[in-house]
mmCIF file with all atom_site columns, C-alpha atoms in Angstrom:
data_model
loop_
_atom_site.group_PDB
_atom_site.id
_atom_site.type_symbol
_atom_site.label_atom_id
_atom_site.label_alt_id
_atom_site.label_comp_id
_atom_site.label_asym_id
_atom_site.label_entity_id
_atom_site.label_seq_id
_atom_site.pdbx_PDB_ins_code
_atom_site.Cartn_x
_atom_site.Cartn_y
_atom_site.Cartn_z
_atom_site.occupancy
_atom_site.B_iso_or_equiv
_atom_site.pdbx_formal_charge
_atom_site.auth_seq_id
_atom_site.auth_comp_id
_atom_site.auth_asym_id
_atom_site.auth_atom_id
_atom_site.pdbx_PDB_model_num
ATOM 1   C CA . MET A 1 1   ? 32.516  34.641  -29.145 1.00 49.00 ? 1   MET A CA 1
ATOM 2   C CA . PRO A 1 2   ? 31.376  31.384  -30.703 1.00 50.00 ? 2   PRO A CA 1
ATOM 3   C CA . LYS A 1 3   ? 27.799  32.087  -33.452 1.00 53.00 ? 3   LYS A CA 1
ATOM 4   C CA . LEU A 1 4   ? 24.789  30.573  -32.349 1.00 46.00 ? 4   LEU A CA 1
ATOM 5   C CA . ARG A 1 5   ? 22.753  29.269  -34.755 1.00 54.00 ? 5   ARG A CA 1
ATOM 6   C CA . ARG A 1 6   ? 19.253  28.080  -34.675 1.00 56.00 ? 6   ARG A CA 1
ATOM 7   C CA . PRO A 1 7   ? 18.284  24.452  -34.064 1.00 53.00 ? 7   PRO A CA 1
ATOM 8   C CA . SER A 1 8   ? 17.124  22.218  -37.489 1.00 57.00 ? 8   SER A CA 1
ATOM 9   C CA . LYS A 1 9   ? 13.290  20.790  -37.034 1.00 59.00 ? 9   LYS A CA 1
ATOM 10  C CA . GLY A 1 10  ? 14.345  17.701  -36.515 1.00 57.00 ? 10  GLY A CA 1
ATOM 11  C CA . ALA A 1 11  ? 16.294  19.034  -33.707 1.00 52.00 ? 11  ALA A CA 1
ATOM 12  C CA . GLY A 1 12  ? 13.082  20.405  -32.091 1.00 49.00 ? 12  GLY A CA 1
ATOM 13  C CA . LEU A 1 13  ? 10.743  17.743  -32.434 1.00 48.00 ? 13  LEU A CA 1
ATOM 14  C CA . ARG A 1 14  ? 13.935  15.777  -31.143 1.00 53.00 ? 14  ARG A CA 1
ATOM 15  C CA . ILE A 1 15  ? 13.294  18.069  -27.924 1.00 49.00 ? 15  ILE A CA 1
ATOM 16  C CA . ALA A 1 16  ? 9.395   18.690  -27.463 1.00 46.00 ? 16  ALA A CA 1
ATOM 17  C CA . ALA A 1 17  ? 9.436   14.756  -27.392 1.00 47.00 ? 17  ALA A CA 1
ATOM 18  C CA . VAL A 1 18  ? 11.881  14.404  -24.660 1.00 45.00 ? 18  VAL A CA 1
ATOM 19  C CA . LEU A 1 19  ? 10.005  16.336  -23.348 1.00 44.00 ? 19  LEU A CA 1
ATOM 20  C CA . ALA A 1 20  ? 6.888   15.294  -23.618 1.00 50.00 ? 20  ALA A CA 1
ATOM 21  C CA . ALA A 1 21  ? 8.132   12.063  -22.614 1.00 49.00 ? 21  ALA A CA 1
ATOM 22  C CA . ALA A 1 22  ? 9.318   13.268  -19.003 1.00 48.00 ? 22  ALA A CA 1
ATOM 23  C CA . VAL A 1 23  ? 6.190   15.456  -17.919 1.00 44.00 ? 23  VAL A CA 1
ATOM 24  C CA . SER A 1 24  ? 3.950   11.987  -18.996 1.00 47.00 ? 24  SER A CA 1
ATOM 25  C CA . LEU A 1 25  ? 5.981   8.704   -18.043 1.00 44.00 ? 25  LEU A CA 1
ATOM 26  C CA . PRO A 1 26  ? 6.641   9.843   -14.010 1.00 44.00 ? 26  PRO A CA 1
ATOM 27  C CA . VAL A 1 27  ? 2.172   9.960   -14.193 1.00 42.00 ? 27  VAL A CA 1
ATOM 28  C CA . LEU A 1 28  ? 2.231   6.926   -16.268 1.00 43.00 ? 28  LEU A CA 1
ATOM 29  C CA . ALA A 1 29  ? 4.921   4.664   -14.140 1.00 44.00 ? 29  ALA A CA 1
ATOM 30  C CA . SER A 1 30  ? 3.422   6.077   -10.818 1.00 42.00 ? 30  SER A CA 1
ATOM 31  C CA . PRO A 1 31  ? 1.462   2.896   -8.901  1.00 47.00 ? 31  PRO A CA 1
ATOM 32  C CA . ASN A 1 32  ? -0.886  5.129   -6.885  1.00 49.00 ? 32  ASN A CA 1
ATOM 33  C CA . ALA A 1 33  ? -2.220  6.569   -10.018 1.00 51.00 ? 33  ALA A CA 1
ATOM 34  C CA . HIS A 1 34  ? -5.543  6.613   -9.413  1.00 69.00 ? 34  HIS A CA 1
ATOM 35  C CA . ALA A 1 35  ? -7.084  6.699   -6.131  1.00 88.00 ? 35  ALA A CA 1
ATOM 36  C CA . ILE A 1 36  ? -8.793  3.534   -3.975  1.00 92.00 ? 36  ILE A CA 1
ATOM 37  C CA . ALA A 1 37  ? -11.971 3.547   -2.946  1.00 92.00 ? 37  ALA A CA 1
ATOM 38  C CA . TRP A 1 38  ? -11.244 1.314   0.883   1.00 97.00 ? 38  TRP A CA 1
ATOM 39  C CA . ASP A 1 39  ? -14.433 -0.643  1.401   1.00 96.00 ? 39  ASP A CA 1
ATOM 40  C CA . HIS A 1 40  ? -12.747 -1.398  5.457   1.00 98.00 ? 40  HIS A CA 1
ATOM 41  C CA . THR A 1 41  ? -9.973  0.345   8.269   1.00 98.00 ? 41  THR A CA 1
ATOM 42  C CA . ILE A 1 42  ? -9.418  -0.258  11.469  1.00 98.00 ? 42  ILE A CA 1
ATOM 43  C CA . HIS A 1 43  ? -7.157  0.614   13.703  1.00 98.00 ? 43  HIS A CA 1
ATOM 44  C CA . SER A 1 44  ? -4.617  -0.125  16.161  1.00 98.00 ? 44  SER A CA 1
ATOM 45  C CA . ASP A 1 45  ? -6.832  -0.411  19.042  1.00 97.00 ? 45  ASP A CA 1
ATOM 46  C CA . ASP A 1 46  ? -4.624  2.542   21.153  1.00 94.00 ? 46  ASP A CA 1
ATOM 47  C CA . GLY A 1 47  ? -5.562  5.183   22.817  1.00 89.00 ? 47  GLY A CA 1
ATOM 48  C CA . ASP A 1 48  ? -4.142  7.517   19.835  1.00 92.00 ? 48  ASP A CA 1
ATOM 49  C CA . PRO A 1 49  ? -3.840  4.638   17.326  1.00 95.00 ? 49  PRO A CA 1
ATOM 50  C CA . GLY A 1 50  ? -0.185  4.227   15.561  1.00 97.00 ? 50  GLY A CA 1
ATOM 51  C CA . ALA A 1 51  ? -1.837  1.605   12.977  1.00 98.00 ? 51  ALA A CA 1
ATOM 52  C CA . ARG A 1 52  ? -3.848  1.383   10.277  1.00 98.00 ? 52  ARG A CA 1
ATOM 53  C CA . LEU A 1 53  ? -5.092  -1.738  8.401   1.00 99.00 ? 53  LEU A CA 1
ATOM 54  C CA . ARG A 1 54  ? -7.178  -0.645  4.848   1.00 98.00 ? 54  ARG A CA 1
ATOM 55  C CA . PHE A 1 55  ? -9.221  -2.864  2.781   1.00 98.00 ? 55  PHE A CA 1
ATOM 56  C CA . GLU A 1 56  ? -10.222 -3.306  -0.519  1.00 97.00 ? 56  GLU A CA 1
ATOM 57  C CA . ALA A 1 57  ? -12.044 -5.983  -1.421  1.00 97.00 ? 57  ALA A CA 1
ATOM 58  C CA . ASN A 1 58  ? -11.276 -6.133  -5.342  1.00 96.00 ? 58  ASN A CA 1
ATOM 59  C CA . GLY A 1 59  ? -8.231  -6.690  -6.192  1.00 96.00 ? 59  GLY A CA 1
ATOM 60  C CA . ASP A 1 60  ? -7.224  -8.076  -2.729  1.00 97.00 ? 60  ASP A CA 1
ATOM 61  C CA . ILE A 1 61  ? -5.443  -5.025  -2.073  1.00 98.00 ? 61  ILE A CA 1
ATOM 62  C CA . VAL A 1 62  ? -4.504  -4.957  1.957   1.00 98.00 ? 62  VAL A CA 1
ATOM 63  C CA . GLU A 1 63  ? -2.583  -1.736  2.915   1.00 98.00 ? 63  GLU A CA 1
ATOM 64  C CA . LEU A 1 64  ? -1.170  -1.955  6.850   1.00 99.00 ? 64  LEU A CA 1
ATOM 65  C CA . CYS A 1 65  ? 0.672   1.742   7.473   1.00 98.00 ? 65  CYS A CA 1
ATOM 66  C CA . ASP A 1 66  ? 2.583   2.370   10.932  1.00 98.00 ? 66  ASP A CA 1
ATOM 67  C CA . ILE A 1 67  ? 0.827   5.571   11.367  1.00 97.00 ? 67  ILE A CA 1
ATOM 68  C CA . GLU A 1 68  ? 3.005   6.968   14.212  1.00 96.00 ? 68  GLU A CA 1
ATOM 69  C CA . ALA A 1 69  ? 5.988   7.738   16.357  1.00 94.00 ? 69  ALA A CA 1
ATOM 70  C CA . ASP A 1 70  ? 5.543   5.989   18.575  1.00 93.00 ? 70  ASP A CA 1
ATOM 71  C CA . GLY A 1 71  ? 8.466   2.930   18.655  1.00 94.00 ? 71  GLY A CA 1
ATOM 72  C CA . PHE A 1 72  ? 5.767   0.141   17.398  1.00 97.00 ? 72  PHE A CA 1
ATOM 73  C CA . ALA A 1 73  ? 6.073   -2.068  14.191  1.00 98.00 ? 73  ALA A CA 1
ATOM 74  C CA . ALA A 1 74  ? 1.886   -2.461  13.142  1.00 98.00 ? 74  ALA A CA 1
ATOM 75  C CA . TYR A 1 75  ? 1.163   -5.537  12.405  1.00 98.00 ? 75  TYR A CA 1
ATOM 76  C CA . ALA A 1 76  ? -1.003  -7.309  10.895  1.00 99.00 ? 76  ALA A CA 1
ATOM 77  C CA . GLU A 1 77  ? -2.702  -11.037 10.363  1.00 98.00 ? 77  GLU A CA 1
ATOM 78  C CA . ILE A 1 78  ? -5.407  -11.926 7.500   1.00 98.00 ? 78  ILE A CA 1
ATOM 79  C CA . TYR A 1 79  ? -7.034  -15.307 8.731   1.00 98.00 ? 79  TYR A CA 1
ATOM 80  C CA . ASP A 1 80  ? -9.013  -17.827 6.763   1.00 98.00 ? 80  ASP A CA 1
ATOM 81  C CA . PRO A 1 81  ? -11.376 -19.871 9.673   1.00 97.00 ? 81  PRO A CA 1
ATOM 82  C CA . LYS A 1 82  ? -12.324 -22.651 6.580   1.00 97.00 ? 82  LYS A CA 1
ATOM 83  C CA . THR A 1 83  ? -7.886  -23.522 5.929   1.00 97.00 ? 83  THR A CA 1
ATOM 84  C CA . GLY A 1 84  ? -6.059  -22.138 8.739   1.00 97.00 ? 84  GLY A CA 1
ATOM 85  C CA . GLN A 1 85  ? -3.704  -19.711 6.888   1.00 97.00 ? 85  GLN A CA 1
ATOM 86  C CA . THR A 1 86  ? -2.071  -16.317 8.135   1.00 97.00 ? 86  THR A CA 1
ATOM 87  C CA . ARG A 1 87  ? -1.141  -14.591 6.088   1.00 98.00 ? 87  ARG A CA 1
ATOM 88  C CA . THR A 1 88  ? 0.964   -11.577 8.262   1.00 97.00 ? 88  THR A CA 1
ATOM 89  C CA . LEU A 1 89  ? 2.504   -8.198  6.916   1.00 98.00 ? 89  LEU A CA 1
ATOM 90  C CA . THR A 1 90  ? 4.847   -5.949  9.444   1.00 98.00 ? 90  THR A CA 1
ATOM 91  C CA . VAL A 1 91  ? 6.240   -2.092  8.623   1.00 98.00 ? 91  VAL A CA 1
ATOM 92  C CA . GLY A 1 92  ? 7.457   0.165   10.436  1.00 96.00 ? 92  GLY A CA 1
ATOM 93  C CA . GLY A 1 93  ? 8.305   4.035   10.543  1.00 93.00 ? 93  GLY A CA 1
ATOM 94  C CA . ASN A 1 94  ? 5.685   6.668   11.271  1.00 94.00 ? 94  ASN A CA 1
ATOM 95  C CA . GLY A 1 95  ? 4.665   7.449   7.459   1.00 95.00 ? 95  GLY A CA 1
ATOM 96  C CA . ASN A 1 96  ? 5.750   3.830   6.375   1.00 98.00 ? 96  ASN A CA 1
ATOM 97  C CA . CYS A 1 97  ? 2.793   1.188   4.424   1.00 98.00 ? 97  CYS A CA 1
ATOM 98  C CA . LYS A 1 98  ? 3.277   -1.796  3.067   1.00 98.00 ? 98  LYS A CA 1
ATOM 99  C CA . ARG A 1 99  ? 0.373   -3.203  0.461   1.00 98.00 ? 99  ARG A CA 1
ATOM 100 C CA . ARG A 1 100 ? -0.250  -7.302  -1.100  1.00 98.00 ? 100 ARG A CA 1
ATOM 101 C CA . ASP A 1 101 ? -2.259  -7.976  -3.497  1.00 97.00 ? 101 ASP A CA 1
ATOM 102 C CA . ALA A 1 102 ? -4.221  -10.668 -6.161  1.00 96.00 ? 102 ALA A CA 1
ATOM 103 C CA . SER A 1 103 ? -1.045  -10.562 -7.703  1.00 96.00 ? 103 SER A CA 1
ATOM 104 C CA . ASP A 1 104 ? 1.199   -10.683 -5.236  1.00 96.00 ? 104 ASP A CA 1
ATOM 105 C CA . SER A 1 105 ? 2.481   -15.094 -3.973  1.00 93.00 ? 105 SER A CA 1
ATOM 106 C CA . GLY A 1 106 ? -0.418  -16.049 -1.553  1.00 91.00 ? 106 GLY A CA 1
ATOM 107 C CA . TRP A 1 107 ? -2.418  -12.883 -1.173  1.00 94.00 ? 107 TRP A CA 1
ATOM 108 C CA . ASN A 1 108 ? -5.175  -14.086 -3.609  1.00 96.00 ? 108 ASN A CA 1
ATOM 109 C CA . LEU A 1 109 ? -8.227  -14.541 -1.690  1.00 97.00 ? 109 LEU A CA 1
ATOM 110 C CA . VAL A 1 110 ? -10.641 -16.605 -2.193  1.00 96.00 ? 110 VAL A CA 1
ATOM 111 C CA . GLU A 1 111 ? -13.873 -14.042 -3.474  1.00 96.00 ? 111 GLU A CA 1
ATOM 112 C CA . GLY A 1 112 ? -17.126 -14.039 -1.179  1.00 97.00 ? 112 GLY A CA 1
ATOM 113 C CA . ARG A 1 113 ? -15.587 -16.109 2.305   1.00 98.00 ? 113 ARG A CA 1
ATOM 114 C CA . LYS A 1 114 ? -15.061 -14.575 5.139   1.00 98.00 ? 114 LYS A CA 1
ATOM 115 C CA . TYR A 1 115 ? -11.654 -13.133 6.287   1.00 98.00 ? 115 TYR A CA 1
ATOM 116 C CA . SER A 1 116 ? -10.939 -12.453 10.008  1.00 99.00 ? 116 SER A CA 1
ATOM 117 C CA . PHE A 1 117 ? -8.460  -8.869  9.599   1.00 99.00 ? 117 PHE A CA 1
ATOM 118 C CA . MET A 1 118 ? -6.266  -8.234  13.411  1.00 99.00 ? 118 MET A CA 1
ATOM 119 C CA . VAL A 1 119 ? -4.340  -4.785  13.211  1.00 99.00 ? 119 VAL A CA 1
ATOM 120 C CA . ALA A 1 120 ? -1.862  -4.389  16.677  1.00 98.00 ? 120 ALA A CA 1
ATOM 121 C CA . LEU A 1 121 ? 1.250   -2.576  17.588  1.00 98.00 ? 121 LEU A CA 1
ATOM 122 C CA . THR A 1 122 ? 4.574   -5.064  17.835  1.00 97.00 ? 122 THR A CA 1
ATOM 123 C CA . GLU A 1 123 ? 7.916   -4.875  19.202  1.00 94.00 ? 123 GLU A CA 1
ATOM 124 C CA . GLY A 1 124 ? 9.572   -7.956  18.632  1.00 88.00 ? 124 GLY A CA 1
ATOM 125 C CA . ASN A 1 125 ? 7.774   -10.807 19.867  1.00 91.00 ? 125 ASN A CA 1
ATOM 126 C CA . TYR A 1 126 ? 5.603   -8.259  21.266  1.00 95.00 ? 126 TYR A CA 1
ATOM 127 C CA . ILE A 1 127 ? 1.309   -7.752  20.156  1.00 96.00 ? 127 ILE A CA 1
ATOM 128 C CA . ALA A 1 128 ? 0.111   -4.738  21.404  1.00 97.00 ? 128 ALA A CA 1
ATOM 129 C CA . TYR A 1 129 ? -3.469  -2.966  21.315  1.00 98.00 ? 129 TYR A CA 1
ATOM 130 C CA . PRO A 1 130 ? -4.745  -5.449  19.065  1.00 98.00 ? 130 PRO A CA 1
ATOM 131 C CA . ASP A 1 131 ? -8.004  -5.143  16.738  1.00 98.00 ? 131 ASP A CA 1
ATOM 132 C CA . ASP A 1 132 ? -9.970  -6.735  14.764  1.00 98.00 ? 132 ASP A CA 1
ATOM 133 C CA . GLU A 1 133 ? -12.670 -6.897  11.874  1.00 98.00 ? 133 GLU A CA 1
ATOM 134 C CA . THR A 1 134 ? -14.341 -9.659  9.527   1.00 98.00 ? 134 THR A CA 1
ATOM 135 C CA . TRP A 1 135 ? -14.818 -9.070  6.013   1.00 98.00 ? 135 TRP A CA 1
ATOM 136 C CA . THR A 1 136 ? -15.554 -10.437 2.572   1.00 97.00 ? 136 THR A CA 1
ATOM 137 C CA . ALA A 1 137 ? -13.274 -10.795 0.172   1.00 96.00 ? 137 ALA A CA 1
#
């Protein structure tokens, strides 16, 4: 049977450093490490909503979620009436979400400008149960 020996002082410190990094790294790397206090939320207009759209003006954060296993995907449009530009998002699969913010190309909204936010369900080219609101970026 091999003899067991005590680890050196340096080995113990290295093990402690590795364990500390392993515990703290997932928390630091988590993209959702802080909770967002959403300014606005709307749902698709079906009886048991299958899509949810949320908006946080600070950072222009837009999140679209498919919240029901109904065979439809969630669909959103953000329309700028001043420029005529429309930004779209689609996400499918119950529980899946897609998020965009000011750091994404084309998603930096003009502060103080009103935008039309629309959420619906989609299947192919078919859009159903839309609901829309006007919110200020």
